[in-house]
C-alpha cells in the first residue's frame, strides 16, 4: 500500500507536497582586480599623486600590480602620506 498514490474523497490523486526550498542567498560581487589605467579611467585622482605614485613604482614594480578598487584607494592613501626628505 506504500507504493499506491494517495487519493482524495472523489478518487483524484493528491499531489505530493512541493519540496521545501531555501531562499537564494545574495552573494556580494567578487572584487575584481583592475590595472592602474583602468582604475584611473573611472576614478578622479590628483595628477600629482598619480605622478608620484608612478615615479615610486619605477623602483618598486609591485606597486603597479592589478588591484581591487579598495586596494587602489589604500595605495593612493599611503602614497599621499609619504614624506620625502
Short mmCIF file of N, CA, C and O in Angstrom, two decimals:
data_model
loop_
_atom_site.label_atom_id
_atom_site.label_comp_id
_atom_site.label_asym_id
_atom_site.label_seq_id
_atom_site.Cartn_x
_atom_site.Cartn_y
_atom_site.Cartn_z
N UNK A 1 0.81 -1.19 0.00
CA UNK A 1 0.00 0.00 0.00
C UNK A 1 0.86 1.26 0.00
O UNK A 1 0.40 2.32 -0.36
N UNK A 2 2.14 1.13 0.37
CA UNK A 2 3.02 2.28 0.41
C UNK A 2 3.28 2.83 -0.99
O UNK A 2 3.53 4.01 -1.15
N UNK A 3 3.26 1.96 -2.01
CA UNK A 3 3.54 2.40 -3.37
C UNK A 3 2.32 3.00 -4.06
O UNK A 3 2.45 3.60 -5.11
N UNK A 4 1.14 2.84 -3.48
CA UNK A 4 -0.07 3.37 -4.11
C UNK A 4 -0.16 4.87 -3.92
O UNK A 4 0.27 5.40 -2.91
N UNK A 5 -0.74 5.57 -4.94
CA UNK A 5 -0.96 7.01 -4.83
C UNK A 5 -2.06 7.27 -3.83
O UNK A 5 -3.03 6.52 -3.76
N UNK A 6 -1.93 8.34 -3.08
CA UNK A 6 -3.00 8.73 -2.17
C UNK A 6 -4.07 9.42 -2.98
O UNK A 6 -3.77 10.17 -3.91
N UNK A 7 -5.32 9.17 -2.66
CA UNK A 7 -6.43 9.77 -3.40
C UNK A 7 -7.36 10.48 -2.43
O UNK A 7 -7.49 10.08 -1.28
N UNK A 8 -7.97 11.56 -2.92
CA UNK A 8 -8.93 12.27 -2.07
C UNK A 8 -10.28 11.56 -2.11
O UNK A 8 -10.42 10.49 -2.69
N UNK A 9 -11.30 12.17 -1.51
CA UNK A 9 -12.61 11.52 -1.42
C UNK A 9 -13.23 11.24 -2.78
O UNK A 9 -14.00 10.31 -2.95
N UNK A 10 -12.94 12.05 -3.80
CA UNK A 10 -13.51 11.84 -5.13
C UNK A 10 -12.69 10.84 -5.95
O UNK A 10 -13.02 10.52 -7.07
N UNK A 11 -11.59 10.38 -5.42
CA UNK A 11 -10.77 9.41 -6.13
C UNK A 11 -9.65 10.04 -6.94
O UNK A 11 -8.92 9.34 -7.62
N UNK A 12 -9.53 11.38 -6.89
CA UNK A 12 -8.47 12.05 -7.64
C UNK A 12 -7.15 11.95 -6.85
O UNK A 12 -7.16 12.00 -5.62
N UNK A 13 -6.05 11.79 -7.55
CA UNK A 13 -4.77 11.69 -6.84
C UNK A 13 -4.43 13.00 -6.11
O UNK A 13 -4.69 14.08 -6.61
N UNK A 14 -3.88 12.88 -4.94
CA UNK A 14 -3.44 14.05 -4.16
C UNK A 14 -1.99 14.32 -4.55
O UNK A 14 -1.15 13.42 -4.49
N UNK A 15 -1.71 15.54 -5.00
CA UNK A 15 -0.33 15.84 -5.40
C UNK A 15 0.61 15.78 -4.20
O UNK A 15 0.23 16.09 -3.07
N UNK A 16 1.81 15.36 -4.45
CA UNK A 16 2.83 15.30 -3.39
C UNK A 16 3.17 16.74 -2.99
O UNK A 16 3.12 17.66 -3.81
N UNK A 17 3.48 16.95 -1.73
CA UNK A 17 3.84 18.30 -1.30
C UNK A 17 5.10 18.76 -2.03
O UNK A 17 5.98 17.96 -2.33
N UNK A 18 5.14 20.05 -2.32
CA UNK A 18 6.31 20.61 -3.00
C UNK A 18 7.52 20.53 -2.08
O UNK A 18 7.39 20.70 -0.87
N UNK A 19 8.67 20.24 -2.64
CA UNK A 19 9.86 20.17 -1.79
C UNK A 19 10.16 21.55 -1.20
O UNK A 19 9.93 22.58 -1.84
N UNK A 20 10.65 21.55 0.02
CA UNK A 20 11.00 22.82 0.66
C UNK A 20 12.27 23.35 0.02
O UNK A 20 13.22 22.61 -0.21
N UNK A 21 12.26 24.62 -0.28
CA UNK A 21 13.43 25.24 -0.89
C UNK A 21 13.94 26.34 0.02
O UNK A 21 13.17 27.01 0.70
N UNK A 22 15.23 26.51 0.00
CA UNK A 22 15.85 27.59 0.76
C UNK A 22 15.83 28.84 -0.10
O UNK A 22 16.00 28.76 -1.32
N UNK A 23 15.63 30.01 0.51
CA UNK A 23 15.71 31.23 -0.30
C UNK A 23 17.14 31.41 -0.81
O UNK A 23 18.10 31.04 -0.14
N UNK A 24 17.24 31.92 -2.00
CA UNK A 24 18.54 32.13 -2.61
C UNK A 24 19.24 33.25 -1.86
O UNK A 24 18.70 34.35 -1.71
N UNK A 25 20.43 32.97 -1.39
CA UNK A 25 21.19 33.99 -0.67
C UNK A 25 21.92 34.84 -1.69
O UNK A 25 22.58 34.33 -2.59
N UNK A 26 21.79 36.14 -1.52
CA UNK A 26 22.51 37.05 -2.42
C UNK A 26 23.96 37.12 -1.97
O UNK A 26 24.25 37.37 -0.81
N UNK A 27 24.83 36.89 -2.91
CA UNK A 27 26.25 36.98 -2.59
C UNK A 27 26.77 38.31 -3.10
O UNK A 27 26.31 38.83 -4.11
N UNK A 28 27.72 38.83 -2.37
CA UNK A 28 28.31 40.08 -2.80
C UNK A 28 29.20 39.79 -4.00
O UNK A 28 29.82 38.73 -4.10
N UNK A 29 29.27 40.74 -4.92
CA UNK A 29 30.11 40.50 -6.09
C UNK A 29 31.58 40.33 -5.68
O UNK A 29 32.05 40.98 -4.76
N UNK A 30 32.23 39.45 -6.36
CA UNK A 30 33.63 39.21 -6.07
C UNK A 30 34.42 40.41 -6.59
O UNK A 30 34.28 40.80 -7.74
N UNK A 31 35.24 41.01 -5.72
CA UNK A 31 36.02 42.15 -6.20
C UNK A 31 36.97 41.72 -7.30
O UNK A 31 37.63 40.70 -7.18
N UNK A 32 36.99 42.48 -8.36
CA UNK A 32 37.88 42.15 -9.47
C UNK A 32 39.06 43.10 -9.48
O UNK A 32 38.93 44.28 -9.15
N UNK A 33 40.19 42.57 -9.85
CA UNK A 33 41.39 43.38 -9.92
C UNK A 33 41.42 44.11 -11.26
O UNK A 33 41.02 43.57 -12.28
N UNK A 34 41.88 45.35 -11.20
CA UNK A 34 41.99 46.16 -12.42
C UNK A 34 43.37 46.80 -12.46
O UNK A 34 44.02 46.98 -11.43
N UNK A 35 43.77 47.17 -13.65
CA UNK A 35 45.06 47.84 -13.80
C UNK A 35 44.94 49.28 -13.31
O UNK A 35 43.83 49.81 -13.14
N UNK A 36 46.07 49.92 -13.13
CA UNK A 36 46.08 51.32 -12.70
C UNK A 36 45.36 52.19 -13.73
O UNK A 36 44.53 53.04 -13.37
N UNK A 37 45.63 51.98 -15.00
CA UNK A 37 44.99 52.80 -16.04
C UNK A 37 43.47 52.61 -16.06
O UNK A 37 42.72 53.57 -16.24
N UNK A 38 43.00 51.38 -15.87
CA UNK A 38 41.55 51.14 -15.82
C UNK A 38 40.93 51.85 -14.62
O UNK A 38 39.86 52.44 -14.72
N UNK A 39 41.63 51.78 -13.50
CA UNK A 39 41.13 52.45 -12.28
C UNK A 39 41.06 53.96 -12.51
O UNK A 39 40.06 54.59 -12.19
N UNK A 40 42.11 54.53 -13.08
CA UNK A 40 42.15 55.98 -13.31
C UNK A 40 41.13 56.44 -14.35
O UNK A 40 40.72 57.60 -14.34
N UNK A 41 40.71 55.53 -15.22
CA UNK A 41 39.71 55.90 -16.23
C UNK A 41 38.32 56.05 -15.60
O UNK A 41 37.44 56.70 -16.16
N UNK A 42 38.14 55.47 -14.41
CA UNK A 42 36.84 55.54 -13.73
C UNK A 42 36.83 56.48 -12.54
O UNK A 42 35.77 56.92 -12.12
N UNK A 43 38.00 56.73 -11.97
CA UNK A 43 38.09 57.49 -10.72
C UNK A 43 39.00 58.69 -10.91
O UNK A 43 40.01 58.61 -11.59
N UNK A 44 38.64 59.80 -10.29
CA UNK A 44 39.46 61.00 -10.38
C UNK A 44 40.48 61.02 -9.23
O UNK A 44 40.12 60.97 -8.06
N UNK A 45 41.75 61.03 -9.61
CA UNK A 45 42.85 61.11 -8.64
C UNK A 45 43.73 62.27 -9.07
O UNK A 45 44.01 62.46 -10.25
N UNK A 46 44.18 63.06 -8.09
CA UNK A 46 45.02 64.24 -8.38
C UNK A 46 46.23 63.81 -9.20
O UNK A 46 46.91 62.83 -8.88
N UNK A 47 46.51 64.57 -10.29
CA UNK A 47 47.58 64.16 -11.20
C UNK A 47 48.95 64.15 -10.53
O UNK A 47 49.81 63.35 -10.88
N UNK A 48 49.17 65.01 -9.53
CA UNK A 48 50.44 65.00 -8.82
C UNK A 48 50.61 63.72 -8.01
O UNK A 48 51.72 63.17 -7.92
N UNK A 49 49.54 63.23 -7.45
CA UNK A 49 49.58 61.98 -6.69
C UNK A 49 49.84 60.81 -7.62
O UNK A 49 50.64 59.92 -7.30
N UNK A 50 49.20 60.83 -8.78
CA UNK A 50 49.43 59.76 -9.76
C UNK A 50 50.88 59.80 -10.24
O UNK A 50 51.54 58.76 -10.33
N UNK A 51 51.40 60.99 -10.49
CA UNK A 51 52.78 61.12 -10.95
C UNK A 51 53.77 60.60 -9.91
O UNK A 51 54.70 59.87 -10.24
N UNK A 52 53.56 60.97 -8.64
CA UNK A 52 54.49 60.49 -7.61
C UNK A 52 54.35 58.98 -7.42
O UNK A 52 55.35 58.29 -7.17
N UNK A 53 53.15 58.46 -7.58
CA UNK A 53 52.93 57.02 -7.46
C UNK A 53 53.67 56.29 -8.58
O UNK A 53 54.36 55.29 -8.34
N UNK A 54 53.54 56.79 -9.80
CA UNK A 54 54.23 56.15 -10.93
C UNK A 54 55.75 56.25 -10.78
O UNK A 54 56.48 55.32 -11.13
N UNK A 55 56.23 57.39 -10.29
CA UNK A 55 57.67 57.56 -10.08
C UNK A 55 58.17 56.55 -9.05
O UNK A 55 59.20 55.91 -9.24
N UNK A 56 57.44 56.39 -7.97
CA UNK A 56 57.77 55.42 -6.92
C UNK A 56 57.77 54.00 -7.50
O UNK A 56 58.60 53.17 -7.15
N UNK A 57 56.84 53.73 -8.40
CA UNK A 57 56.71 52.39 -8.98
C UNK A 57 57.88 52.03 -9.89
O UNK A 57 58.10 50.86 -10.18
N UNK A 58 58.64 53.04 -10.32
CA UNK A 58 59.82 52.75 -11.14
C UNK A 58 60.83 51.90 -10.37
O UNK A 58 61.50 51.05 -10.95
N UNK A 59 60.92 52.13 -9.07
CA UNK A 59 61.86 51.34 -8.26
C UNK A 59 61.15 50.19 -7.53
O UNK A 59 61.81 49.32 -6.97
N UNK A 60 59.82 50.21 -7.52
CA UNK A 60 59.04 49.15 -6.87
C UNK A 60 57.93 48.70 -7.83
O UNK A 60 56.77 49.09 -7.69
N UNK A 61 58.25 47.87 -8.83
CA UNK A 61 57.27 47.46 -9.84
C UNK A 61 56.03 46.78 -9.27
O UNK A 61 54.96 46.79 -9.88
N UNK A 62 56.14 46.19 -8.07
CA UNK A 62 54.99 45.51 -7.47
C UNK A 62 53.85 46.49 -7.18
O UNK A 62 52.69 46.08 -7.04
N UNK A 63 54.15 47.77 -7.11
CA UNK A 63 53.09 48.77 -6.89
C UNK A 63 52.10 48.81 -8.04
O UNK A 63 50.95 49.20 -7.85
N UNK A 64 52.54 48.43 -9.23
CA UNK A 64 51.68 48.51 -10.41
C UNK A 64 50.89 47.22 -10.68
O UNK A 64 50.18 47.13 -11.68
N UNK A 65 51.01 46.24 -9.80
CA UNK A 65 50.22 45.01 -9.99
C UNK A 65 48.74 45.36 -9.92
O UNK A 65 48.33 46.31 -9.25
N UNK A 66 47.93 44.57 -10.63
CA UNK A 66 46.48 44.77 -10.62
C UNK A 66 45.96 44.69 -9.19
O UNK A 66 46.41 43.86 -8.40
N UNK A 67 45.01 45.57 -8.88
CA UNK A 67 44.43 45.63 -7.54
C UNK A 67 42.93 45.85 -7.66
O UNK A 67 42.44 46.30 -8.68
N UNK A 68 42.23 45.58 -6.55
CA UNK A 68 40.81 45.92 -6.49
C UNK A 68 40.70 47.42 -6.24
O UNK A 68 41.69 48.07 -5.86
N UNK A 69 39.53 47.98 -6.43
CA UNK A 69 39.33 49.41 -6.19
C UNK A 69 39.74 49.78 -4.77
O UNK A 69 40.37 50.80 -4.53
N UNK A 70 39.37 48.93 -3.83
CA UNK A 70 39.69 49.18 -2.43
C UNK A 70 41.20 49.22 -2.21
O UNK A 70 41.72 50.06 -1.47
N UNK A 71 41.92 48.33 -2.87
CA UNK A 71 43.38 48.30 -2.74
C UNK A 71 44.01 49.52 -3.39
O UNK A 71 45.01 50.03 -2.89
N UNK A 72 43.44 49.99 -4.52
CA UNK A 72 43.97 51.20 -5.15
C UNK A 72 43.77 52.41 -4.24
O UNK A 72 44.65 53.25 -4.11
N UNK A 73 42.61 52.49 -3.59
CA UNK A 73 42.36 53.60 -2.67
C UNK A 73 43.41 53.59 -1.57
O UNK A 73 43.99 54.63 -1.23
N UNK A 74 43.68 52.41 -1.02
CA UNK A 74 44.66 52.28 0.05
C UNK A 74 46.06 52.65 -0.45
O UNK A 74 46.82 53.34 0.24
N UNK A 75 46.39 52.21 -1.66
CA UNK A 75 47.72 52.50 -2.22
C UNK A 75 47.90 54.01 -2.40
O UNK A 75 48.96 54.56 -2.06
N UNK A 76 46.88 54.69 -2.92
CA UNK A 76 47.00 56.14 -3.11
C UNK A 76 46.98 56.87 -1.77
O UNK A 76 47.63 57.91 -1.61
N UNK A 77 46.26 56.34 -0.81
CA UNK A 77 46.25 56.93 0.54
C UNK A 77 47.65 56.85 1.14
O UNK A 77 48.16 57.84 1.69
N UNK A 78 48.28 55.71 1.02
CA UNK A 78 49.65 55.55 1.53
C UNK A 78 50.62 56.47 0.80
O UNK A 78 51.49 57.07 1.42
N UNK A 79 50.44 56.59 -0.52
CA UNK A 79 51.31 57.46 -1.30
C UNK A 79 51.15 58.91 -0.87
O UNK A 79 52.11 59.66 -0.79
N UNK A 80 49.92 59.30 -0.57
CA UNK A 80 49.68 60.69 -0.19
C UNK A 80 50.29 61.02 1.18
O UNK A 80 50.56 62.18 1.48
N UNK A 81 50.51 60.00 2.00
CA UNK A 81 51.08 60.21 3.33
C UNK A 81 52.60 60.07 3.35
O UNK A 81 53.23 60.30 4.38
N UNK A 82 53.19 59.70 2.20
CA UNK A 82 54.63 59.52 2.13
C UNK A 82 55.35 60.87 2.23
O UNK A 82 54.96 61.83 1.57
N UNK A 83 56.37 60.91 3.07
CA UNK A 83 57.16 62.13 3.25
C UNK A 83 58.57 61.86 2.75
O UNK A 83 59.23 60.91 3.18
N UNK A 84 59.02 62.67 1.83
CA UNK A 84 60.37 62.53 1.29
C UNK A 84 61.28 63.58 1.93
O UNK A 84 60.89 64.72 2.14
N UNK A 85 62.50 63.19 2.24
CA UNK A 85 63.45 64.14 2.83
C UNK A 85 64.66 64.31 1.96
O UNK A 85 65.03 63.53 1.20
#
